[in-house]
Every structure is written in structure tokens, then in C-alpha cells.
Coordinates of C-alpha atoms and ligand atoms in Angstrom, one line a residue:
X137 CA 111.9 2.9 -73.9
X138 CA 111.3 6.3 -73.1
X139 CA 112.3 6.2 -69.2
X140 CA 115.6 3.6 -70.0
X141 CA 118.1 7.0 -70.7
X142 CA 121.7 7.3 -70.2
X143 CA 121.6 10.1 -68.4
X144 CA 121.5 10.0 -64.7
X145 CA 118.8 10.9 -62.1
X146 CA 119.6 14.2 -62.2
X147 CA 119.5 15.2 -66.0
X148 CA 116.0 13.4 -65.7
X149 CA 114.7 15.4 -63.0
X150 CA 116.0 18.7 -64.5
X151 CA 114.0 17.4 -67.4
X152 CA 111.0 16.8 -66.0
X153 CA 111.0 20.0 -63.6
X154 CA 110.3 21.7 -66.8
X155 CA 107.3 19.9 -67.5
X156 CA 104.7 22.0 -65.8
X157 CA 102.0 20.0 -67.1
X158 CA 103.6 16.6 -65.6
X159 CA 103.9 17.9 -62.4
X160 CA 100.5 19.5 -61.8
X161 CA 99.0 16.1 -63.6
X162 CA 101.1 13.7 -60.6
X163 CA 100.5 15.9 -57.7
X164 CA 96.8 16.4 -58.9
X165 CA 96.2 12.2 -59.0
X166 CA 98.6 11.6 -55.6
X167 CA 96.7 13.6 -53.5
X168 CA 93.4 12.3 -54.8
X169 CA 95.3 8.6 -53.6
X170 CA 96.5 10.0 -50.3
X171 CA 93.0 11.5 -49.7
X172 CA 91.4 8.3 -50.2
X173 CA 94.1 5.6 -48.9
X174 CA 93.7 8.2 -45.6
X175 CA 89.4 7.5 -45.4
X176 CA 90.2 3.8 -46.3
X177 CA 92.1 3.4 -43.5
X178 CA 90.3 4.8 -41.2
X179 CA 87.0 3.5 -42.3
X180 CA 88.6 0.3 -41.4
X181 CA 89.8 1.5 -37.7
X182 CA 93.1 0.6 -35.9
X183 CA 95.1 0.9 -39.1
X184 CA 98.6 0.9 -37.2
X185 CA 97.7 -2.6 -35.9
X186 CA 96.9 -3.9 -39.5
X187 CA 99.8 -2.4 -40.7
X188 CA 102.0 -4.2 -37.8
X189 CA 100.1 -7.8 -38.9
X190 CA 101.7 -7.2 -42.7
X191 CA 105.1 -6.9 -41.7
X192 CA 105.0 -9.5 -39.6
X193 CA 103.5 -12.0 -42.1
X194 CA 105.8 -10.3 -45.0
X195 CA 108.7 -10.7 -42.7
X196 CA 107.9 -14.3 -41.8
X197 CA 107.1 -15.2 -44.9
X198 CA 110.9 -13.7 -46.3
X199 CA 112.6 -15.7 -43.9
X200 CA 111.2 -19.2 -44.6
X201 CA 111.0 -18.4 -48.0
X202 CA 112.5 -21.7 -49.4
X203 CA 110.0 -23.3 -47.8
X204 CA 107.1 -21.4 -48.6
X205 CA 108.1 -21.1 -52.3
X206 CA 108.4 -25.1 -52.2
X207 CA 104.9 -25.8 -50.6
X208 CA 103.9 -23.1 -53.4
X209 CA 105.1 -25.1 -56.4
X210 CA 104.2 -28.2 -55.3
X211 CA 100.8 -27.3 -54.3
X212 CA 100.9 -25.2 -57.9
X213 CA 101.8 -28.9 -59.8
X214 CA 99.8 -30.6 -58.0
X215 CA 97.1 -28.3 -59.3
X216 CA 97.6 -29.0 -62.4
X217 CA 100.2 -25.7 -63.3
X218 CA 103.6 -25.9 -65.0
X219 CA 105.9 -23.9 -63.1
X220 CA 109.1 -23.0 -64.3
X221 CA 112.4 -20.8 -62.8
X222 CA 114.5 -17.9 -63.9
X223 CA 118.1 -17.0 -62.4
X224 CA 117.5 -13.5 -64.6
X225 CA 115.3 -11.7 -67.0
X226 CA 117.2 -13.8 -70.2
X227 CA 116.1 -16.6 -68.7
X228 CA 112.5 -16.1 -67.9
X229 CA 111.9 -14.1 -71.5
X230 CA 113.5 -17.3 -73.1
X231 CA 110.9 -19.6 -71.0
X232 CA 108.1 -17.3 -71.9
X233 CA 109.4 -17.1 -76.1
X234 CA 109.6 -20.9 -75.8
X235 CA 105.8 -21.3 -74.5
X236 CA 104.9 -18.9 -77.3
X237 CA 106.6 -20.8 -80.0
X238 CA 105.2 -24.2 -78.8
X239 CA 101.8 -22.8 -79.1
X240 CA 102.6 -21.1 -82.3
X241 CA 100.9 -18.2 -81.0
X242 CA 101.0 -14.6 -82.8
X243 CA 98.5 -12.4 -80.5
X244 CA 99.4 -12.0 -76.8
X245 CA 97.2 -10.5 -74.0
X246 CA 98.6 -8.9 -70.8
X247 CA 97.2 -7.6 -68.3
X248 CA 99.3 -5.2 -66.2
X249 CA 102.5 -6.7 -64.3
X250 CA 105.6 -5.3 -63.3
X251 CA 107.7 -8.2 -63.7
X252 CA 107.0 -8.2 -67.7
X253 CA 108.0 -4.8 -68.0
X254 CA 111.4 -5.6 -65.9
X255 CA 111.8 -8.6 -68.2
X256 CA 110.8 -6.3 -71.1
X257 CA 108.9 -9.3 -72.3
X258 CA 106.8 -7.0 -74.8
X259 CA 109.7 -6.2 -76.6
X260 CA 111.5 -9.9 -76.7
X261 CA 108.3 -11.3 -78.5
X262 CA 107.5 -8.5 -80.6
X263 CA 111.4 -9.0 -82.3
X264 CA 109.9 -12.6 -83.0
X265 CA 107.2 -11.7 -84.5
X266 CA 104.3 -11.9 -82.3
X267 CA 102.0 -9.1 -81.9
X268 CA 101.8 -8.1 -78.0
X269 CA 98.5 -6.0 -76.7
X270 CA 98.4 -4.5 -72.9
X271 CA 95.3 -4.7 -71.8
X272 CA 94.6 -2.4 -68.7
X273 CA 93.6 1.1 -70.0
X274 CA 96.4 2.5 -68.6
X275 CA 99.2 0.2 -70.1
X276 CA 97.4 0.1 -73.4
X277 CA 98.1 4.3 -73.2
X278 CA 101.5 3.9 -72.7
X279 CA 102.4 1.4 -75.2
X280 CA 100.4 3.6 -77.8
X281 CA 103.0 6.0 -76.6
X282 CA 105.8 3.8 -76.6
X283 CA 106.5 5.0 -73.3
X284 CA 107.4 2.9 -69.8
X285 CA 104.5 3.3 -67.3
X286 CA 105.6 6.4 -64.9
X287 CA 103.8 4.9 -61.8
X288 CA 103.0 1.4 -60.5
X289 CA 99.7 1.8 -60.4
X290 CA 98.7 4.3 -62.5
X291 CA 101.1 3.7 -65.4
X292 CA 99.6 6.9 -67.3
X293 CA 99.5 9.4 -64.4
X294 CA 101.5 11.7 -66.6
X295 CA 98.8 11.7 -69.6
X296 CA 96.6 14.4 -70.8
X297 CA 92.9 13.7 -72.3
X298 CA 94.2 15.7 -75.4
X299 CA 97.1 13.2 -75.6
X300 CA 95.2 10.1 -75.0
X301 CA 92.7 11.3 -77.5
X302 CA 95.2 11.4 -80.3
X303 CA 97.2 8.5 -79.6
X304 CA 93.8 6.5 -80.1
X305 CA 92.9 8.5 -83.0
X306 CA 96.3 7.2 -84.4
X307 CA 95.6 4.0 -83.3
X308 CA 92.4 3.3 -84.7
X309 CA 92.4 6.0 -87.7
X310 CA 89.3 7.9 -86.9
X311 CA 89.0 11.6 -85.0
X312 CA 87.9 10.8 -81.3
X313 CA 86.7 13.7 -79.2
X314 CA 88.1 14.1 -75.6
X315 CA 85.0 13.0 -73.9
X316 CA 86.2 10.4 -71.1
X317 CA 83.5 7.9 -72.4
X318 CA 84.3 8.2 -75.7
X319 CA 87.9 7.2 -75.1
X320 CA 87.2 4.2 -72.6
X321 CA 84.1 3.3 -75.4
X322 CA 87.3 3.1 -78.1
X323 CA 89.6 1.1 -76.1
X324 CA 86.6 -1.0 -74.9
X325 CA 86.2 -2.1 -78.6
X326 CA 89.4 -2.0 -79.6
X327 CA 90.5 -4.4 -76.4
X328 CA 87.8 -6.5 -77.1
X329 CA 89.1 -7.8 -80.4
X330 CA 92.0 -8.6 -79.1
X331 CA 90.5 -10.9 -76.2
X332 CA 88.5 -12.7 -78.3
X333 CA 91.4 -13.7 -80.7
X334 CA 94.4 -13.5 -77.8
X335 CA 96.1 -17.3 -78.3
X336 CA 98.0 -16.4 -74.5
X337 CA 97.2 -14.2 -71.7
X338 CA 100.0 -12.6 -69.6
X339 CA 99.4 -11.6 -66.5
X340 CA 101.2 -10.6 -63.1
X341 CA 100.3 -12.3 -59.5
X342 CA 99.8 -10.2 -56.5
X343 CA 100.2 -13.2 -54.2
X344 CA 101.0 -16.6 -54.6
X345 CA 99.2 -18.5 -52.0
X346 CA 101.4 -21.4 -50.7
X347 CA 98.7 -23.5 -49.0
X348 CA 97.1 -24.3 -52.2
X349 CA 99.6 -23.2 -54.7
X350 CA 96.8 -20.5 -56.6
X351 CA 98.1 -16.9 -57.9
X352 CA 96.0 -13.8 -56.8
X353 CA 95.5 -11.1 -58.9
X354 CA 93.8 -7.7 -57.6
X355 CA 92.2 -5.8 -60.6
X356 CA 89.7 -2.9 -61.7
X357 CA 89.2 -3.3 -65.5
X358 CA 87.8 -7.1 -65.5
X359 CA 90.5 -7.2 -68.0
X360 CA 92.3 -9.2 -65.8
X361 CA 89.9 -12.1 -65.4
X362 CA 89.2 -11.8 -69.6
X363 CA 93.0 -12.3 -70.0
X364 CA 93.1 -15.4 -67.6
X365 CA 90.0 -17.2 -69.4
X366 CA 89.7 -16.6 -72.6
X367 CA 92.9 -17.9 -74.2
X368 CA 93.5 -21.3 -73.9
X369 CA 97.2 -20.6 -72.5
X370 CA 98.0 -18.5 -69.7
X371 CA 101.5 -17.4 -68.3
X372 CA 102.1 -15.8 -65.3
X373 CA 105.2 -14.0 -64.4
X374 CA 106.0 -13.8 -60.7
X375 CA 108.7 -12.3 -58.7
X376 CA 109.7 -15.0 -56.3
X377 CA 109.4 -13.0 -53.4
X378 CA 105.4 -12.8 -53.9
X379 CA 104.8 -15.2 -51.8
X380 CA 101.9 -15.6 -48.5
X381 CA 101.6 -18.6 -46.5
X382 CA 98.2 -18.9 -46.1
X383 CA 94.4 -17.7 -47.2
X384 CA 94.4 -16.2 -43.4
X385 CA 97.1 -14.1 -44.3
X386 CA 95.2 -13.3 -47.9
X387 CA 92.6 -11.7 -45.7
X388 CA 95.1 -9.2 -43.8
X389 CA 96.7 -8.3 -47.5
X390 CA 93.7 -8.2 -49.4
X391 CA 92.4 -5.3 -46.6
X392 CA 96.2 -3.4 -46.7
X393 CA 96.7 -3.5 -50.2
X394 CA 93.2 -1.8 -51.9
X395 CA 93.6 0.6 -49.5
X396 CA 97.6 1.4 -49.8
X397 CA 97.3 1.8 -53.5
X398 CA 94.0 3.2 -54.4
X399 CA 92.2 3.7 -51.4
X400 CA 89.2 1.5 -52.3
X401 CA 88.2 -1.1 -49.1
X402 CA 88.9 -3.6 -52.1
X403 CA 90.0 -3.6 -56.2
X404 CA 86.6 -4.4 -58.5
X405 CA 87.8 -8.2 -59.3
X406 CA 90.2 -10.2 -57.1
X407 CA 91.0 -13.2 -58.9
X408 CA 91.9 -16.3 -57.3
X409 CA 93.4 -19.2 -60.0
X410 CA 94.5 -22.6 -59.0
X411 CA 95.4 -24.6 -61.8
X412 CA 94.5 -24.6 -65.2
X413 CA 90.6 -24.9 -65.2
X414 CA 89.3 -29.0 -64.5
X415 CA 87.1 -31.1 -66.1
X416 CA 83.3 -29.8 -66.6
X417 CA 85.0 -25.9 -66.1
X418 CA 83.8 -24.0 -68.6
X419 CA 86.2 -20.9 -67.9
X420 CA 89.7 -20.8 -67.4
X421 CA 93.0 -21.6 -69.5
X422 CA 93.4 -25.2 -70.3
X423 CA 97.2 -24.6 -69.2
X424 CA 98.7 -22.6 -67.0
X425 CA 102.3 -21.6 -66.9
X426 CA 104.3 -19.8 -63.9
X427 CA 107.2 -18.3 -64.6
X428 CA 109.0 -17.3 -60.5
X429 CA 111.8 -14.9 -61.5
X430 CA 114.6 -14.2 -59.3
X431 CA 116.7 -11.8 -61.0
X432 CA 118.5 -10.4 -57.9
X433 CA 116.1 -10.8 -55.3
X434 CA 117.8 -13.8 -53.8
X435 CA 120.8 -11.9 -53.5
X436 CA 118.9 -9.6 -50.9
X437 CA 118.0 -13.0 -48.7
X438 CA 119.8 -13.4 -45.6
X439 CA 121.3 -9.5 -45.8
X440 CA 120.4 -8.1 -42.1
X441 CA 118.8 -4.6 -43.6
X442 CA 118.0 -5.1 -47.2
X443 CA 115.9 -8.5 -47.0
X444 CA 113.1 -5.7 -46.3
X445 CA 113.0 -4.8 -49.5
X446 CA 111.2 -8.2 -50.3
X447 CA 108.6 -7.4 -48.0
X448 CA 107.0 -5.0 -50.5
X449 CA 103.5 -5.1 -51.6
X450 CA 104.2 -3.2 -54.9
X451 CA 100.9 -1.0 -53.6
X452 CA 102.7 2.2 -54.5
X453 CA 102.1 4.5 -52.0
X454 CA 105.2 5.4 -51.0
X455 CA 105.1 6.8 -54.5
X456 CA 102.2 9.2 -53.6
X457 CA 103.8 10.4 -50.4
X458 CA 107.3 11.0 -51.8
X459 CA 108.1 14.7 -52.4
X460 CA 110.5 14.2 -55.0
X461 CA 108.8 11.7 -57.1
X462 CA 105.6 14.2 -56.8
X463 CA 107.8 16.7 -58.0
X464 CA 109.8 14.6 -61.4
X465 CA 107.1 11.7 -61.6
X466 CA 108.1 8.6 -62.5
X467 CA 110.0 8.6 -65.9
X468 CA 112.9 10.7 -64.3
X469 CA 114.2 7.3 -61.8
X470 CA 115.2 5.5 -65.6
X471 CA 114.0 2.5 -64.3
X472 CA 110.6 0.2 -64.3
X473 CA 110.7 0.8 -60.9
X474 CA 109.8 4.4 -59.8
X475 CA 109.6 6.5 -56.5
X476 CA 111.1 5.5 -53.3
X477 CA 110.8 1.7 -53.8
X478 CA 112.2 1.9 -57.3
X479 CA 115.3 4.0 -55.4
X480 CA 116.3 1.1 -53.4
X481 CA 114.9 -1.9 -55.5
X482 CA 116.3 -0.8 -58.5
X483 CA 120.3 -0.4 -57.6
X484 CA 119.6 -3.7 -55.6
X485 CA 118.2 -5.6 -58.4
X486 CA 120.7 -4.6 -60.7
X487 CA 124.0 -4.5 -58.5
X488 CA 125.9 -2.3 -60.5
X489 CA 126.5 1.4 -61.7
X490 CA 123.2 2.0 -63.5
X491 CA 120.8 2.8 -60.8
X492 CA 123.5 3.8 -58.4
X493 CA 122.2 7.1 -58.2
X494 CA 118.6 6.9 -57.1
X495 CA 119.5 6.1 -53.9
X496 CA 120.4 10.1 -54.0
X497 CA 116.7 10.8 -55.6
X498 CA 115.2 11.2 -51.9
X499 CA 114.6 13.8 -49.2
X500 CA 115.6 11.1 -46.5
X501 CA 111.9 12.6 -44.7
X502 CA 110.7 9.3 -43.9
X503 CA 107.2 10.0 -45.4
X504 CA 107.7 6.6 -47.2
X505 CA 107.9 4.8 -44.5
X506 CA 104.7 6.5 -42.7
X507 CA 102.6 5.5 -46.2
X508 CA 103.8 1.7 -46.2
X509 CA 101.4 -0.9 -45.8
X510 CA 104.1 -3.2 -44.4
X511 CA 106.3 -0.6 -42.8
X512 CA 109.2 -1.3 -44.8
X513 CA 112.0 1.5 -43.5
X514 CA 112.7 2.6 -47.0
X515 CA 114.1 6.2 -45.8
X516 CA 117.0 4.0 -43.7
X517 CA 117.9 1.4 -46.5
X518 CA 118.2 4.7 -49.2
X519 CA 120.9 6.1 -46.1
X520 CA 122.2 2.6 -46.3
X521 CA 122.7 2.3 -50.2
X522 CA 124.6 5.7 -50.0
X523 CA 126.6 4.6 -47.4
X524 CA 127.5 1.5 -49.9
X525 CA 128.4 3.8 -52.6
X526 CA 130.4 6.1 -50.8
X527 CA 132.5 3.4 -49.1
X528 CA 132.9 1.6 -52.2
X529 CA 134.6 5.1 -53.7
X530 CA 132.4 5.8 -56.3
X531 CA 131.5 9.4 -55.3
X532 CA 133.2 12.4 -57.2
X533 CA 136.4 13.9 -56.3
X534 CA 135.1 16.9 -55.7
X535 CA 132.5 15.7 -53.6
X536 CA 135.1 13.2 -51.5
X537 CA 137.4 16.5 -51.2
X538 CA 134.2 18.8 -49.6
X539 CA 133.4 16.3 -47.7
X540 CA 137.1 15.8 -46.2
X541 CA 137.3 19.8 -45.7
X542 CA 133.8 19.9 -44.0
X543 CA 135.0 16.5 -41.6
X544 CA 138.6 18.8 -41.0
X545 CA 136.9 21.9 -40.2
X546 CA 134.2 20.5 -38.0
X547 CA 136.9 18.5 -36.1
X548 CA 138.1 21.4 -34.3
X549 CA 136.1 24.3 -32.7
X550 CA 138.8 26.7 -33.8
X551 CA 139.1 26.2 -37.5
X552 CA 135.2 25.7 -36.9
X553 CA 135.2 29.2 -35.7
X554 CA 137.4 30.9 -38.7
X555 CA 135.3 29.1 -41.1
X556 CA 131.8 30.6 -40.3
X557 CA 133.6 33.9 -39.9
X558 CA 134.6 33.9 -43.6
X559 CA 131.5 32.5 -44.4
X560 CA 129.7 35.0 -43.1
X561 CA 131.8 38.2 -44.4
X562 CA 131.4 35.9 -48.2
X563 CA 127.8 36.0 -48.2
X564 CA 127.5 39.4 -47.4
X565 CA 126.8 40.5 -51.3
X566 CA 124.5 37.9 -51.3
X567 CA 121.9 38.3 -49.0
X568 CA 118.1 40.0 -49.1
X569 CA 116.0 40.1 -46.1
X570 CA 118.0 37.6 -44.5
X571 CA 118.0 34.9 -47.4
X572 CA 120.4 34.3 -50.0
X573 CA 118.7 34.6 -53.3
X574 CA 121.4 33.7 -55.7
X575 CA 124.8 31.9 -55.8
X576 CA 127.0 30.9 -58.5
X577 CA 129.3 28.1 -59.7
X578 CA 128.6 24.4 -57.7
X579 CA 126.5 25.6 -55.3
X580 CA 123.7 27.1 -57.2
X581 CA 121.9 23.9 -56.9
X582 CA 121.1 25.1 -53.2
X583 CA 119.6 27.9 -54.6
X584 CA 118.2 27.8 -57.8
X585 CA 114.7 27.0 -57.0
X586 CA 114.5 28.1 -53.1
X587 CA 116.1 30.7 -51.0
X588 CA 118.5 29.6 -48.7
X589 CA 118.6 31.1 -45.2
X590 CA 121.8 33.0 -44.6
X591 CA 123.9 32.6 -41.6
X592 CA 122.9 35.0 -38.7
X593 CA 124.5 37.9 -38.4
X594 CA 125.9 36.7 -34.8
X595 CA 126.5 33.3 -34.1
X596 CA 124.7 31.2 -31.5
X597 CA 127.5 30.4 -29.9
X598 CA 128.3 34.1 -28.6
X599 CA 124.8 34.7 -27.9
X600 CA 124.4 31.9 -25.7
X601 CA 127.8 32.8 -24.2
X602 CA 125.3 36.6 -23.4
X603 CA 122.6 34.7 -22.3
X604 CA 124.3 32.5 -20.0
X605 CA 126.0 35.9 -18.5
X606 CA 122.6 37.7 -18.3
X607 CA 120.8 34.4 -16.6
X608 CA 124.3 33.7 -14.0
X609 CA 123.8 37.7 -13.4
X610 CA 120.1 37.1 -12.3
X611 CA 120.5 34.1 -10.5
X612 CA 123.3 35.5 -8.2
X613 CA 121.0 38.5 -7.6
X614 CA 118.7 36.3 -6.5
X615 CA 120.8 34.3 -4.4
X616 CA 121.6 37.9 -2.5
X617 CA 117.9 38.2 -2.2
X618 CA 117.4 34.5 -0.7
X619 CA 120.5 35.5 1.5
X620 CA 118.6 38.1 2.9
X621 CA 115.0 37.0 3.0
X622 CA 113.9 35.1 6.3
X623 CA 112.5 32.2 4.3
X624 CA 114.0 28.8 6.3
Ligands
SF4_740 S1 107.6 -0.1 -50.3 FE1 105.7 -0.2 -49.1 S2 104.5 1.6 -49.8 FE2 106.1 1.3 -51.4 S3 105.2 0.0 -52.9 FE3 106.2 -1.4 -51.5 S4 104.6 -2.0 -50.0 FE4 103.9 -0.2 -51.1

């Protein structure tokens, strides 16, 4: 896939800072989000408080979630659903290729969900021979493209018109113009073919509702609801963690997570499926299959800070707020998980070198944490993961050495002292109107795309030391005044 590189974080990002268009295109569609999340909220009034009811109902729900999960599937069974468990994503591609094959089915529908693309289910069926079509507009673009979707929401943030145009005019072998209603008119078609002859629907679940065992699904496409009815099998794949106790509790998420993600008081469809559809029904699947995947999410149960993580929403707007993902977009973090979510989920998930350095992908401003429906402290677990790294000894050398010379010279005020004076007389040939421009070796990473402020001429320590003189001089003429005055 096209964001699964090698390289790390940084080669990405160097990449995609050179993408002008990319940029513009993701800072362009964020701030529309932002814009709207920001009247959502406030349309709906005491936002803070809303946001305070999520966490707590996330956070409950994370700590009883063996129990939750087991109301869920027994409430799901009793419904009439087959629900199934995977330790990893070998295990839940192997449940879902097994469904396939015992339905002999060769056309899958899916409707957007981010568990399939961390289970890269598209790919496992497609080496067995069954043909697999993404349904939402935006997923559909990406697969054209071969590409991994570079937001969680909007997977095609980073596409043109022009390149949408001629990915469908490949697609479908005729010259489409770049009108917008052309281009939805083609994939409305084009979609539509494959609903009708789908023999399984994929889709995600938003929530799973443990009171009566159904799956939620928030949509905007009606796609969602085509993929769930019209085949006569339907699989959902579901991160365990995706869990809410009640319909109560359904209210307070369905009002936070519109507005979070797209800033709409709520998504076109919400879908709410329990079961496999009943006797007399004349929609719905005739089965219905749940796949709960765990793949490293139990691992974060019971850990004092990280358990947060599985508070998440998966709304994405941390990803809007985040001045480095709005800077690289999404394909730059190598994994299906982008932005500052993806930076602590991912290393989490995967518990090993390969995501080790997102953690690093972040301005530590906290703006994250502001945008989250569920206040998830996302800014303090990315200090955290660092911390993890550094302890464990995987930094560089170099890096451990600076770090050990910067820890001996701030240790004492005198080597402190010397330092800043050779500092200073270093930068001289450096600085222009009190900035240094330019530097060379290691450290032009500080200043290859901003100006770093020198150090001042005279340190703030000897003008203080002035200051304090000049204020003690004042004071003791005024206590020679007092003396004199006749005030009591
Ligand atoms: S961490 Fe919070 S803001 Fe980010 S996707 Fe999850 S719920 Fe949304």
C-alpha cells in the first residue's frame, strides 16, 4: 500500500512537505471541519459538559469491559448473529476468508471501516480470488488509486478533481469531465452494479450496543445501509473496544460524534442492526456475522495511562487540529492509523519497532486533546511513549550523548555559564536582525524551514542581576525618604 513504507516518519514527512498541493488540499478541508465541528458544538450549548459525559461513559465502559463485551455477544446470539473472535489480524482475515468460502462468494461490498483496512482484508480476499469493491465515495477513490485512505474520515482528503477524474476515466474507459456531479453520477452507477450483485457486505460498527447486542453504524452515502441489506450475508468487523452500555449512552455519542468528525448535529443515515433480519422482514441480511478483533488492544487493559487510548471515538478530529498532520497529511504516519491518535494507537497496537517513531510526529501543543470528543489526553500518552522508547535504549547515540552533555552542562550553573558564552561568540556569523537564518551539519533541521531566535546579546541573568541593583537603589532611596517624612 502506498502509506506501508520502510522509511520512517521523517523521510515521509520530508516527502510530503514537498507536496504543495497536499498540503494546501488538507489544511483547506481541516479548517472547513474545525469551522463546522466549532458551530456544531455550540449550536448544541454546554459542549464541555457533553464532552465530560463521553469520557465518563467511555471510561466506564473500558473498565468493565469483560462484562460489557459479554452482555454484547450474548444479547448479539440471542439475536440471531454469529459472532466470532480474533487474537490478531491472521486470525480475523482467516474467519472472514472462511465466511467467504462457505458462501462461495466472488463480489464483496464494504462500506468504510477502519478495522478492515488494519486487517488488510481487501488484499487477503483479493489473493483468493474474490473481487472486493469499497463503497463510500471516498474509499472507492483510494482503492482506484491503490492508495491507503490519508484521513479517518475523509480517506481522499489529499485528492484533486483532476485526479479523481482520471482514475474513473480509467476505471470505467470513457473521458469524464471534472464536473463534481459528473463524477459522483459515475460512481453512483458504477456502485450500483456492484450492490445489486454484492454476495457479502462488509462493514465497520461505530458502536456496539450491549443492552441489545445491535451494531451502530453512522453514515452519509446510504451506502452503508445498501451494504447491510442487500446481500444476503453480512460481516461486520469490530474492534473490541467499540463497545457502549446502553441506548442512553447512544444518545450522548450519537450528539459528540457527528459533530467531532464532520460537524453535522448528526451523519445522513445512522443505522441500528440487531440480528440478521426476522421473519416477515423484507430488508436486511439473512446472516449476520461479527467479527470483535483484539489485535493488541487488550494488551492496553488494565495499564494506568494507556487504557485511554480505548476510549477513542475514531471521530478524527484530533486529526484536524494537529499542526503536523495538517502540515504531512496522513500518508506520512505509515500506518492505517493517521494523526495524533494513529501516533499513539499505532506503536501500541503493534508493540514493536515499526511505529516507534510517531510518537515523535507531534508538537506535544495539546490541541489534540482540546478537539477530543472524550478528552482522551493524547498530547501526555505521546510524552509517555517517548519516555518508553528512550528508557528502553532505543534512541541514537548521538542523540543519548547530546542529551548527557545538555543534563552535565545544565547540572551546574558554572559550566552552564561557559556554555552560553561560547554559544553566543559561535553564532555570531550566523545571525540577521537577531535570528539565525542558517546553520549547518545536525542542526539544520532547526532551521531549515523557520528562523531560529538567537541568544540575546546579554544574558538574563546579568540583566536581572542590573535590575535588581537599580530597584535595591530606589527602594533604599525611598526608605531615606520614609525616614524623613512625618508619616506615622
Ligand atoms: S482520539 Fe479523540 S479526537 Fe482523536 S479520533 Fe479518537 S475520539 Fe476523536
Amino acid at each position: 500500500m502506498a502509506n506501508e513504507s520502510e522509511h520512517g516518519v521523517l523521510d515521509r514527512s520530508r516527502h510530503a512537505l514537498q507536496d504543495d498541493f497536499l498540503r494546501a488540499a488538507v489544511r483547506f478541508t481541516t479548517d472547513r471541519l474545525k469551522g463546522r465541528k466549532h458551530a456544531a458544538a455550540e449550536e448544541l450549548g454546554d459542549w464541555e459538559a457533553w464532552r465530560e459525559r463521553g469520557r465518563q461513559i467511555r471510561a466506564h465502559t473500558i473498565a468493565h469491559l469483560d462484562y460489557y463485551l459479554r452482555e454484547f455477544v450474548q444479547n448479539a446470539r440471542n439475536a440471531g448473529a454469529h459472532v466470532h473472535f480474533a487474537r490478531d489480524a491472521a486470525e480475523a482475515r482467516e474467519v472472514i476468508a472462511q465466511i467467504v468460502r462457505t458462501k462461495d462468494a466472488k463480489l464483496v461490498a464494504k462500506s468504510k471501516s477502519m478495522v478492515s483496512e488494519e486487517i488488510h482484508i481487501n488484499q487477503h480476499l483479493e489473493k483468493q480470488g474474490v473481487l472486493v469493491v469499497e463503497t463510500d465515495l471516498g474509499e472507492f477513490i483510494i482503492q482506484l488509486a491503490h492508495e491507503a485512505p490519508s484521513h479517518i474520515i475523509i480517506p481522499a482528503i489529499h485528492k484533486t478533481r483532476g485526479q479523481i477524474k482520471d482514475l474513473f476515466t480509467a476505471d470505467g474507459g470513457q473521458n469524464l469531465s471534472t464536473d463534481t456531479q459528473n463524477l459522483t453520477a459515475y460512481a453512483r452507477r458504477r456502485l450500483r452494479e456492484t450492490f445489486m450483485c454484492a454476495d457479502i457486505g462488509i462493514t465497520g460498527c461505530n458502536f456496539g450496543i450491549a443492552e441489545s447486542g445491535s451494531i451502530v453504524l453512522f453514515t452519509n452515502e446510504g451506502n452503508g445501509r445498501m451494504v447491510t441489506t442487500l446481500p444476503k450475508t453480512h460481516i461486520v468487523t469490530m474492534g473490541m473496544e467499540r463497545i457502549i452500555p446502553s441506548f442512553a449512552d447512544l444518545e450522548v455519542m450519537a450528539n459528540l460524534l457527528p459533530r467531532s468528525a464532520t460537524g453535522q448535529k448528526l451523519t445522513t443515515y445512522m443505522s441500528v442492526i440487531t440480528g440478521p433480519n426476522r421473519e416477515r422482514e423484507l430488508d436486511g441480511a439473512q446472516e449476520l456475522h461479527i467479527v470483535i478483533l483484539d489485535n493488541g488492544r487488550s494488551r492496553q487493559l488494565g495499564d494506568e495511562h494507556f487504557q485511554e487510548v480505548l476510549h477513542c471515538i475514531r471521530c478524527g478530529a484530533c486529526l484536524n487540529v494537529c499542526p503536523v498532520y495538517r502540515h504531512i497529511g496522513g500518508h506520512a504516519y505509515g500506518s492505517v492509523y493517521p494523526g495524533p491518535i494513529g501516533a499513539v494507537l499505532s506503536p501500541l497496537l503493534n508493540d514493536g519497532e515499526k511505529y516507534a517513531d510517531l510518537p515523535y510526529a507531534s508538537s506535544l501543543c495539546g490541541a489534540c486533546f482540546e478537539a477530543c470528543p472524550v478528552k482522551i489526553p493524547l498530547h501526555d500518552l505521546l510524552v509517555l511513549l517517548r519516555q518508553r522508547h528512550v528508557s528502553a535504549g532505543k534512541t541514537k547515540r548521538i542523540e543519548r550523548l547530546a542529551f548527557r552533555s545538555f543534563k552535565a552542562t545544565f547540572a551546574h550553573p558554572w559550566r552552564y555559564k561557559a556554555a552560553m558564552r561560547v554559544a553566543r561568540a559561535a553564532q555570531k556569523p550566523l545571525v540577521r536582525d537577531g535570528y539565525i537564518e542558517s546553520t549547518f551539519g545536525p542542526l539544520m533541521g532547526w532551521t531549515d524551514s523557520r528562523h531560529a531566535p538567537a541568544l540575546a546579546k546579554q544574558p538574563f541573568r546579568e540583566r536581572f542581576k542590573e535590575i535588581r541593583q537599580n530597584v535595591d537603589a530606589v527602594d533604599n532611596a525611598g526608605d531615606d525618604d520614609f525616614e524623613g517624612s512625618d508619616r506615622p
